[in-house]
PDB file of C-alpha atoms in Angstrom:
ATOM      1  CA  ASN A  17     249.698 139.302 111.752  1.00  0.00           C
ATOM      2  CA  ALA A  18     248.100 136.121 110.330  1.00  0.00           C
ATOM      3  CA  GLY A  19     247.983 138.219 106.741  1.00  0.00           C
ATOM      4  CA  VAL A  20     244.363 136.599 104.266  1.00  0.00           C
ATOM      5  CA  THR A  21     242.963 133.349 105.845  1.00  0.00           C
ATOM      6  CA  GLN A  22     239.675 131.767 104.750  1.00  0.00           C
ATOM      7  CA  THR A  23     237.912 129.489 105.691  1.00  0.00           C
ATOM      8  CA  PRO A  24     237.747 126.483 105.104  1.00  0.00           C
ATOM      9  CA  LYS A  25     240.027 124.753 103.293  1.00  0.00           C
ATOM     10  CA  PHE A  26     238.116 122.051 101.483  1.00  0.00           C
ATOM     11  CA  ARG A  27     234.120 121.827 101.082  1.00  0.00           C
ATOM     12  CA  VAL A  28     232.227 119.197  98.657  1.00  0.00           C
ATOM     13  CA  LEU A  29     228.535 120.069  97.703  1.00  0.00           C
ATOM     14  CA  LYS A  30     225.749 118.629  96.649  1.00  0.00           C
ATOM     15  CA  THR A  31     224.522 120.231  93.074  1.00  0.00           C
ATOM     16  CA  GLY A  32     221.179 123.330  94.806  1.00  0.00           C
ATOM     17  CA  GLN A  33     222.884 122.959  98.022  1.00  0.00           C
ATOM     18  CA  SER A  34     224.522 126.237  99.671  1.00  0.00           C
ATOM     19  CA  MET A  35     227.502 127.819 101.218  1.00  0.00           C
ATOM     20  CA  THR A  36     229.404 131.312 102.376  1.00  0.00           C
ATOM     21  CA  LEU A  37     233.064 131.381 102.305  1.00  0.00           C
ATOM     22  CA  LEU A  38     234.533 133.616 104.623  1.00  0.00           C
ATOM     23  CA  CYS A  39     237.812 135.819 103.513  1.00  0.00           C
ATOM     24  CA  ALA A  40     239.333 137.812 106.801  1.00  0.00           C
ATOM     25  CA  GLN A  41     242.143 139.864 106.309  1.00  0.00           C
ATOM     26  CA  ASP A  42     244.370 141.751 109.218  1.00  0.00           C
ATOM     27  CA  MET A  43     245.963 144.815 107.160  1.00  0.00           C
ATOM     28  CA  ASN A  44     243.454 146.781 108.136  1.00  0.00           C
ATOM     29  CA  HIS A  45     243.219 146.778 103.598  1.00  0.00           C
ATOM     30  CA  GLU A  46     240.218 148.417 102.054  1.00  0.00           C
ATOM     31  CA  TYR A  47     240.296 146.496  98.848  1.00  0.00           C
ATOM     32  CA  MET A  48     239.186 142.723  98.555  1.00  0.00           C
ATOM     33  CA  TYR A  49     238.468 140.545  95.905  1.00  0.00           C
ATOM     34  CA  TRP A  50     237.176 137.451  95.472  1.00  0.00           C
ATOM     35  CA  TYR A  51     239.256 134.486  92.367  1.00  0.00           C
ATOM     36  CA  ARG A  52     238.288 131.453  90.842  1.00  0.00           C
ATOM     37  CA  GLN A  53     240.910 129.149  89.469  1.00  0.00           C
ATOM     38  CA  ASP A  54     240.837 126.420  86.775  1.00  0.00           C
ATOM     39  CA  PRO A  55     243.604 124.623  85.445  1.00  0.00           C
ATOM     40  CA  GLY A  56     244.368 126.475  81.848  1.00  0.00           C
ATOM     41  CA  MET A  57     242.363 129.495  82.598  1.00  0.00           C
ATOM     42  CA  GLY A  58     244.509 131.792  85.063  1.00  0.00           C
ATOM     43  CA  LEU A  59     242.788 133.874  87.916  1.00  0.00           C
ATOM     44  CA  ARG A  60     239.954 134.836  86.929  1.00  0.00           C
ATOM     45  CA  LEU A  61     237.750 137.577  89.514  1.00  0.00           C
ATOM     46  CA  ILE A  62     234.651 136.980  90.679  1.00  0.00           C
ATOM     47  CA  HIS A  63     233.393 140.044  92.485  1.00  0.00           C
ATOM     48  CA  TYR A  64     235.714 142.650  95.048  1.00  0.00           C
ATOM     49  CA  SER A  65     235.216 145.345  96.945  1.00  0.00           C
ATOM     50  CA  VAL A  66     236.783 148.992  97.629  1.00  0.00           C
ATOM     51  CA  GLY A  67     235.083 149.473 101.002  1.00  0.00           C
ATOM     52  CA  GLU A  68     233.111 148.723 103.696  1.00  0.00           C
ATOM     53  CA  GLY A  69     229.911 148.189 102.649  1.00  0.00           C
ATOM     54  CA  THR A  70     230.671 148.682  98.528  1.00  0.00           C
ATOM     55  CA  THR A  71     230.933 145.767  96.161  1.00  0.00           C
ATOM     56  CA  ALA A  72     231.592 145.503  93.101  1.00  0.00           C
ATOM     57  CA  LYS A  73     230.657 142.569  90.019  1.00  0.00           C
ATOM     58  CA  GLY A  74     234.179 141.090  88.438  1.00  0.00           C
ATOM     59  CA  GLU A  75     234.913 139.293  85.037  1.00  0.00           C
ATOM     60  CA  VAL A  76     232.500 135.799  85.989  1.00  0.00           C
ATOM     61  CA  PRO A  77     230.311 137.346  88.943  1.00  0.00           C
ATOM     62  CA  ASP A  78     226.878 134.848  88.180  1.00  0.00           C
ATOM     63  CA  GLY A  79     226.249 132.628  91.175  1.00  0.00           C
ATOM     64  CA  TYR A  80     227.965 134.233  93.880  1.00  0.00           C
ATOM     65  CA  ASN A  81     226.966 136.949  95.925  1.00  0.00           C
ATOM     66  CA  VAL A  82     229.312 138.424  97.656  1.00  0.00           C
ATOM     67  CA  SER A  83     228.921 140.918 101.563  1.00  0.00           C
ATOM     68  CA  ARG A  84     231.497 143.355 103.179  1.00  0.00           C
ATOM     69  CA  LEU A  85     229.534 144.749 106.870  1.00  0.00           C
ATOM     70  CA  LYS A  86     232.582 144.671 108.099  1.00  0.00           C
ATOM     71  CA  LYS A  87     236.114 146.389 106.859  1.00  0.00           C
ATOM     72  CA  GLN A  88     238.710 142.843 107.919  1.00  0.00           C
ATOM     73  CA  ASN A  89     235.992 140.480 105.933  1.00  0.00           C
ATOM     74  CA  PHE A  90     234.409 139.786 102.821  1.00  0.00           C
ATOM     75  CA  LEU A  91     231.825 136.699 101.952  1.00  0.00           C
ATOM     76  CA  LEU A  92     231.290 134.735  99.282  1.00  0.00           C
ATOM     77  CA  GLY A  93     228.733 133.362  99.345  1.00  0.00           C
ATOM     78  CA  LEU A  94     226.576 130.367  96.497  1.00  0.00           C
ATOM     79  CA  GLU A  95     223.509 129.934  96.675  1.00  0.00           C
ATOM     80  CA  SER A  96     222.790 127.626  94.379  1.00  0.00           C
ATOM     81  CA  ALA A  97     225.890 125.103  94.078  1.00  0.00           C
ATOM     82  CA  ALA A  98     226.363 123.787  90.876  1.00  0.00           C
ATOM     83  CA  PRO A  99     229.459 121.904  89.030  1.00  0.00           C
ATOM     84  CA  SER A 100     230.751 125.058  87.222  1.00  0.00           C
ATOM     85  CA  GLN A 101     231.466 126.578  90.397  1.00  0.00           C
ATOM     86  CA  THR A 102     233.849 123.680  91.478  1.00  0.00           C
ATOM     87  CA  SER A 103     237.156 125.109  91.673  1.00  0.00           C
ATOM     88  CA  VAL A 104     239.976 126.351  93.696  1.00  0.00           C
ATOM     89  CA  TYR A 105     238.597 130.081  95.268  1.00  0.00           C
ATOM     90  CA  PHE A 106     240.904 132.446  96.361  1.00  0.00           C
ATOM     91  CA  CYS A 107     240.531 135.763  98.404  1.00  0.00           C
ATOM     92  CA  ALA A 108     243.572 138.581  98.166  1.00  0.00           C
ATOM     93  CA  SER A 109     242.972 142.354  99.439  1.00  0.00           C
ATOM     94  CA  LYS A 110     245.457 145.484  98.939  1.00  0.00           C
ATOM     95  CA  GLY A 111     246.354 149.206 101.258  1.00  0.00           C
ATOM     96  CA  LEU A 112     244.652 152.183  99.866  1.00  0.00           C
ATOM     97  CA  ALA A 113     247.783 154.030  98.990  1.00  0.00           C
ATOM     98  CA  GLY A 114     249.515 153.627  95.857  1.00  0.00           C
ATOM     99  CA  PRO A 115     250.317 150.416  92.969  1.00  0.00           C
ATOM    100  CA  THR A 116     250.855 147.765  95.841  1.00  0.00           C
ATOM    101  CA  GLU A 117     250.421 144.284  95.507  1.00  0.00           C
ATOM    102  CA  GLN A 118     247.665 142.246  96.664  1.00  0.00           C
ATOM    103  CA  PHE A 119     247.944 139.598  98.895  1.00  0.00           C
ATOM    104  CA  PHE A 120     246.223 135.767  98.551  1.00  0.00           C
ATOM    105  CA  GLY A 121     245.389 133.502 100.722  1.00  0.00           C
ATOM    106  CA  PRO A 122     246.120 129.726 100.872  1.00  0.00           C
ATOM    107  CA  GLY A 123     242.228 129.109  98.812  1.00  0.00           C
ATOM    108  CA  THR A 124     239.914 127.058  99.498  1.00  0.00           C
ATOM    109  CA  ARG A 125     239.265 123.766  97.053  1.00  0.00           C
ATOM    110  CA  LEU A 126     235.851 123.537  96.154  1.00  0.00           C
ATOM    111  CA  THR A 127     233.165 120.683  94.682  1.00  0.00           C
ATOM    112  CA  VAL A 128     230.035 120.548  93.749  1.00  0.00           C
ATOM    113  CA  LEU A 129     228.974 117.153  92.630  1.00  0.00           C
TER     114      LEU A 129
ATOM    115  CA  ALA B  16     240.105 146.006  77.876  1.00  0.00           C
ATOM    116  CA  GLN B  17     243.563 145.092  79.880  1.00  0.00           C
ATOM    117  CA  SER B  18     245.070 141.520  78.497  1.00  0.00           C
ATOM    118  CA  VAL B  19     247.961 139.790  79.627  1.00  0.00           C
ATOM    119  CA  ALA B  20     249.050 137.172  77.546  1.00  0.00           C
ATOM    120  CA  GLN B  21     251.561 134.066  78.449  1.00  0.00           C
ATOM    121  CA  PRO B  22     252.734 132.077  75.489  1.00  0.00           C
ATOM    122  CA  GLU B  23     254.430 129.072  77.259  1.00  0.00           C
ATOM    123  CA  ASP B  24     252.173 126.930  78.990  1.00  0.00           C
ATOM    124  CA  GLN B  25     255.106 125.232  80.331  1.00  0.00           C
ATOM    125  CA  VAL B  26     258.959 126.065  80.412  1.00  0.00           C
ATOM    126  CA  ASN B  27     262.209 123.204  81.638  1.00  0.00           C
ATOM    127  CA  VAL B  28     265.368 124.382  82.185  1.00  0.00           C
ATOM    128  CA  ALA B  29     267.908 122.674  84.156  1.00  0.00           C
ATOM    129  CA  GLU B  30     269.390 124.152  87.143  1.00  0.00           C
ATOM    130  CA  GLY B  31     272.094 126.197  86.840  1.00  0.00           C
ATOM    131  CA  ASN B  32     270.751 127.338  83.494  1.00  0.00           C
ATOM    132  CA  PRO B  33     269.179 130.339  82.625  1.00  0.00           C
ATOM    133  CA  LEU B  34     265.886 130.987  82.700  1.00  0.00           C
ATOM    134  CA  THR B  35     263.088 133.485  81.605  1.00  0.00           C
ATOM    135  CA  VAL B  36     259.336 132.783  81.305  1.00  0.00           C
ATOM    136  CA  LYS B  37     257.350 135.202  78.950  1.00  0.00           C
ATOM    137  CA  CYS B  38     254.252 137.539  79.431  1.00  0.00           C
ATOM    138  CA  THR B  39     253.169 140.087  76.974  1.00  0.00           C
ATOM    139  CA  TYR B  40     250.122 143.043  77.967  1.00  0.00           C
ATOM    140  CA  SER B  41     247.759 144.720  76.054  1.00  0.00           C
ATOM    141  CA  VAL B  42     246.298 148.250  78.576  1.00  0.00           C
ATOM    142  CA  SER B  43     245.600 151.435  77.875  1.00  0.00           C
ATOM    143  CA  GLY B  44     248.200 153.640  78.540  1.00  0.00           C
ATOM    144  CA  ASN B  45     250.722 152.857  80.676  1.00  0.00           C
ATOM    145  CA  PRO B  46     250.938 150.032  83.115  1.00  0.00           C
ATOM    146  CA  TYR B  47     251.632 148.027  86.145  1.00  0.00           C
ATOM    147  CA  LEU B  48     252.138 144.668  86.225  1.00  0.00           C
ATOM    148  CA  PHE B  49     253.361 141.975  88.386  1.00  0.00           C
ATOM    149  CA  TRP B  50     254.689 138.449  88.915  1.00  0.00           C
ATOM    150  CA  TYR B  51     253.280 136.439  90.781  1.00  0.00           C
ATOM    151  CA  VAL B  52     254.578 132.989  91.735  1.00  0.00           C
ATOM    152  CA  GLN B  53     252.071 129.887  93.529  1.00  0.00           C
ATOM    153  CA  TYR B  54     253.540 126.721  94.828  1.00  0.00           C
ATOM    154  CA  PRO B  55     251.906 123.350  95.146  1.00  0.00           C
ATOM    155  CA  ASN B  56     248.163 123.483  97.347  1.00  0.00           C
ATOM    156  CA  ARG B  57     249.524 126.929  97.817  1.00  0.00           C
ATOM    157  CA  GLY B  58     248.347 131.088  97.364  1.00  0.00           C
ATOM    158  CA  LEU B  59     249.604 133.039  95.328  1.00  0.00           C
ATOM    159  CA  GLN B  60     253.143 135.147  96.108  1.00  0.00           C
ATOM    160  CA  PHE B  61     253.894 137.907  95.473  1.00  0.00           C
ATOM    161  CA  LEU B  62     257.460 138.032  93.508  1.00  0.00           C
ATOM    162  CA  LEU B  63     257.669 141.986  92.126  1.00  0.00           C
ATOM    163  CA  LYS B  64     255.655 144.268  89.903  1.00  0.00           C
ATOM    164  CA  TYR B  65     256.661 147.197  87.984  1.00  0.00           C
ATOM    165  CA  ILE B  66     256.058 150.883  88.713  1.00  0.00           C
ATOM    166  CA  THR B  67     258.282 153.629  86.643  1.00  0.00           C
ATOM    167  CA  GLY B  68     261.583 154.059  85.767  1.00  0.00           C
ATOM    168  CA  ASP B  69     264.443 151.964  85.767  1.00  0.00           C
ATOM    169  CA  ASN B  70     263.080 148.925  83.505  1.00  0.00           C
ATOM    170  CA  LEU B  71     265.003 146.501  84.655  1.00  0.00           C
ATOM    171  CA  VAL B  72     262.774 145.094  88.212  1.00  0.00           C
ATOM    172  CA  LYS B  73     264.441 143.029  90.971  1.00  0.00           C
ATOM    173  CA  GLY B  74     262.555 140.747  92.949  1.00  0.00           C
ATOM    174  CA  SER B  75     262.403 138.617  95.843  1.00  0.00           C
ATOM    175  CA  TYR B  76     264.418 134.948  95.662  1.00  0.00           C
ATOM    176  CA  GLY B  77     266.716 136.720  92.582  1.00  0.00           C
ATOM    177  CA  PHE B  78     264.268 136.627  90.007  1.00  0.00           C
ATOM    178  CA  GLU B  79     264.224 139.653  88.117  1.00  0.00           C
ATOM    179  CA  ALA B  80     262.396 141.291  85.232  1.00  0.00           C
ATOM    180  CA  GLU B  81     262.795 143.309  82.040  1.00  0.00           C
ATOM    181  CA  PHE B  82     260.164 145.630  80.683  1.00  0.00           C
ATOM    182  CA  ASN B  83     259.617 146.973  76.923  1.00  0.00           C
ATOM    183  CA  LYS B  84     257.499 149.483  76.070  1.00  0.00           C
ATOM    184  CA  SER B  85     257.717 149.037  72.800  1.00  0.00           C
ATOM    185  CA  GLN B  86     257.042 145.066  72.502  1.00  0.00           C
ATOM    186  CA  THR B  87     255.026 145.699  75.162  1.00  0.00           C
ATOM    187  CA  SER B  88     256.198 142.465  76.949  1.00  0.00           C
ATOM    188  CA  PHE B  89     257.585 142.135  81.130  1.00  0.00           C
ATOM    189  CA  HIS B  90     259.519 138.331  80.912  1.00  0.00           C
ATOM    190  CA  LEU B  91     260.839 137.349  84.156  1.00  0.00           C
ATOM    191  CA  LYS B  92     264.310 136.208  84.943  1.00  0.00           C
ATOM    192  CA  LYS B  93     267.157 134.209  86.792  1.00  0.00           C
ATOM    193  CA  PRO B  94     270.491 134.109  85.602  1.00  0.00           C
ATOM    194  CA  SER B  95     270.387 130.240  87.292  1.00  0.00           C
ATOM    195  CA  ALA B  96     267.531 128.424  87.644  1.00  0.00           C
ATOM    196  CA  LEU B  97     267.324 126.108  91.310  1.00  0.00           C
ATOM    197  CA  VAL B  98     265.186 123.191  92.080  1.00  0.00           C
ATOM    198  CA  SER B  99     262.830 124.672  94.643  1.00  0.00           C
ATOM    199  CA  ASP B 100     261.899 127.623  92.140  1.00  0.00           C
ATOM    200  CA  SER B 101     259.745 125.048  90.073  1.00  0.00           C
ATOM    201  CA  ALA B 102     256.266 126.418  90.800  1.00  0.00           C
ATOM    202  CA  LEU B 103     253.522 128.235  89.017  1.00  0.00           C
ATOM    203  CA  TYR B 104     253.930 131.446  87.377  1.00  0.00           C
ATOM    204  CA  PHE B 105     251.618 134.362  87.497  1.00  0.00           C
ATOM    205  CA  CYS B 106     251.735 137.716  84.885  1.00  0.00           C
ATOM    206  CA  ALA B 107     249.780 140.601  85.649  1.00  0.00           C
ATOM    207  CA  VAL B 108     248.448 143.959  84.539  1.00  0.00           C
ATOM    208  CA  ARG B 109     246.918 147.055  85.986  1.00  0.00           C
ATOM    209  CA  ASP B 110     245.831 150.252  84.261  1.00  0.00           C
ATOM    210  CA  ARG B 111     246.427 153.155  86.144  1.00  0.00           C
ATOM    211  CA  GLY B 112     242.808 154.051  86.437  1.00  0.00           C
ATOM    212  CA  ARG B 113     241.074 155.588  89.232  1.00  0.00           C
ATOM    213  CA  GLY B 114     237.705 155.561  90.767  1.00  0.00           C
ATOM    214  CA  SER B 115     236.541 152.138  92.119  1.00  0.00           C
ATOM    215  CA  THR B 116     237.816 149.169  89.512  1.00  0.00           C
ATOM    216  CA  LEU B 117     241.604 151.254  91.215  1.00  0.00           C
ATOM    217  CA  GLY B 118     243.598 147.952  92.211  1.00  0.00           C
ATOM    218  CA  ARG B 119     242.003 145.195  89.440  1.00  0.00           C
ATOM    219  CA  LEU B 120     244.092 143.240  88.501  1.00  0.00           C
ATOM    220  CA  TYR B 121     243.536 141.016  85.119  1.00  0.00           C
ATOM    221  CA  PHE B 122     246.212 137.714  85.466  1.00  0.00           C
ATOM    222  CA  GLY B 123     247.484 135.503  82.688  1.00  0.00           C
ATOM    223  CA  ARG B 124     246.893 131.413  82.102  1.00  0.00           C
ATOM    224  CA  GLY B 125     250.228 130.777  84.257  1.00  0.00           C
ATOM    225  CA  THR B 126     252.825 128.902  83.340  1.00  0.00           C
ATOM    226  CA  GLN B 127     253.927 125.835  84.784  1.00  0.00           C
ATOM    227  CA  LEU B 128     258.240 125.889  85.712  1.00  0.00           C
ATOM    228  CA  THR B 129     260.387 122.992  86.070  1.00  0.00           C
ATOM    229  CA  VAL B 130     263.783 122.897  86.944  1.00  0.00           C
ATOM    230  CA  TRP B 131     265.333 119.348  87.023  1.00  0.00           C
ATOM    231  CA  PRO B 132     267.620 118.495  89.199  1.00  0.00           C
TER     232      PRO B 132
END
């Protein structure tokens, strides 16, 4: 099993450009999450999904959109990138049953110039 | 509202000495508590969790954590630190609510642990 994978690993954008980050998991997990990690801020939840076709806003959703068309994939979109979105983005997934832990991907380092 | 505090940005300890990384939490009701570790340029890895029962939880790589309800704390400990334990450690909490928020974690800001030889 590959677990949770993220594409791409690195990306540099110019202000105003758009891009999509892809998260894929092969564990048949119901729940998926997108976080951003900034120095001294810990991880902050951007959006999450509790199942195929459903999404919900997290702590810092502004400037991002998400889609969960397939159970195994969770896409994070930036329609018009801003320098404030320079960060490391992590995807995570979790199974449905019980208080199980979240499994994290390796991260995408995004720089917006 | 749920929140987690890790009062120390950095913890430095000599190899072979015991280590403690502190975490306190605020949540309505009884919490689920987690510790994760992040090595440089990697994603977070699960270390251990408290669900219910014994207040002392044992996890991966010789780590353990003690749940203290009266002090709302969940400190991470290891009896003898290794240089390879040097990493960024995150404490996280979630509530036991049902519905669409189920599974949502709230993370602390992280504590950088450095173990020197």
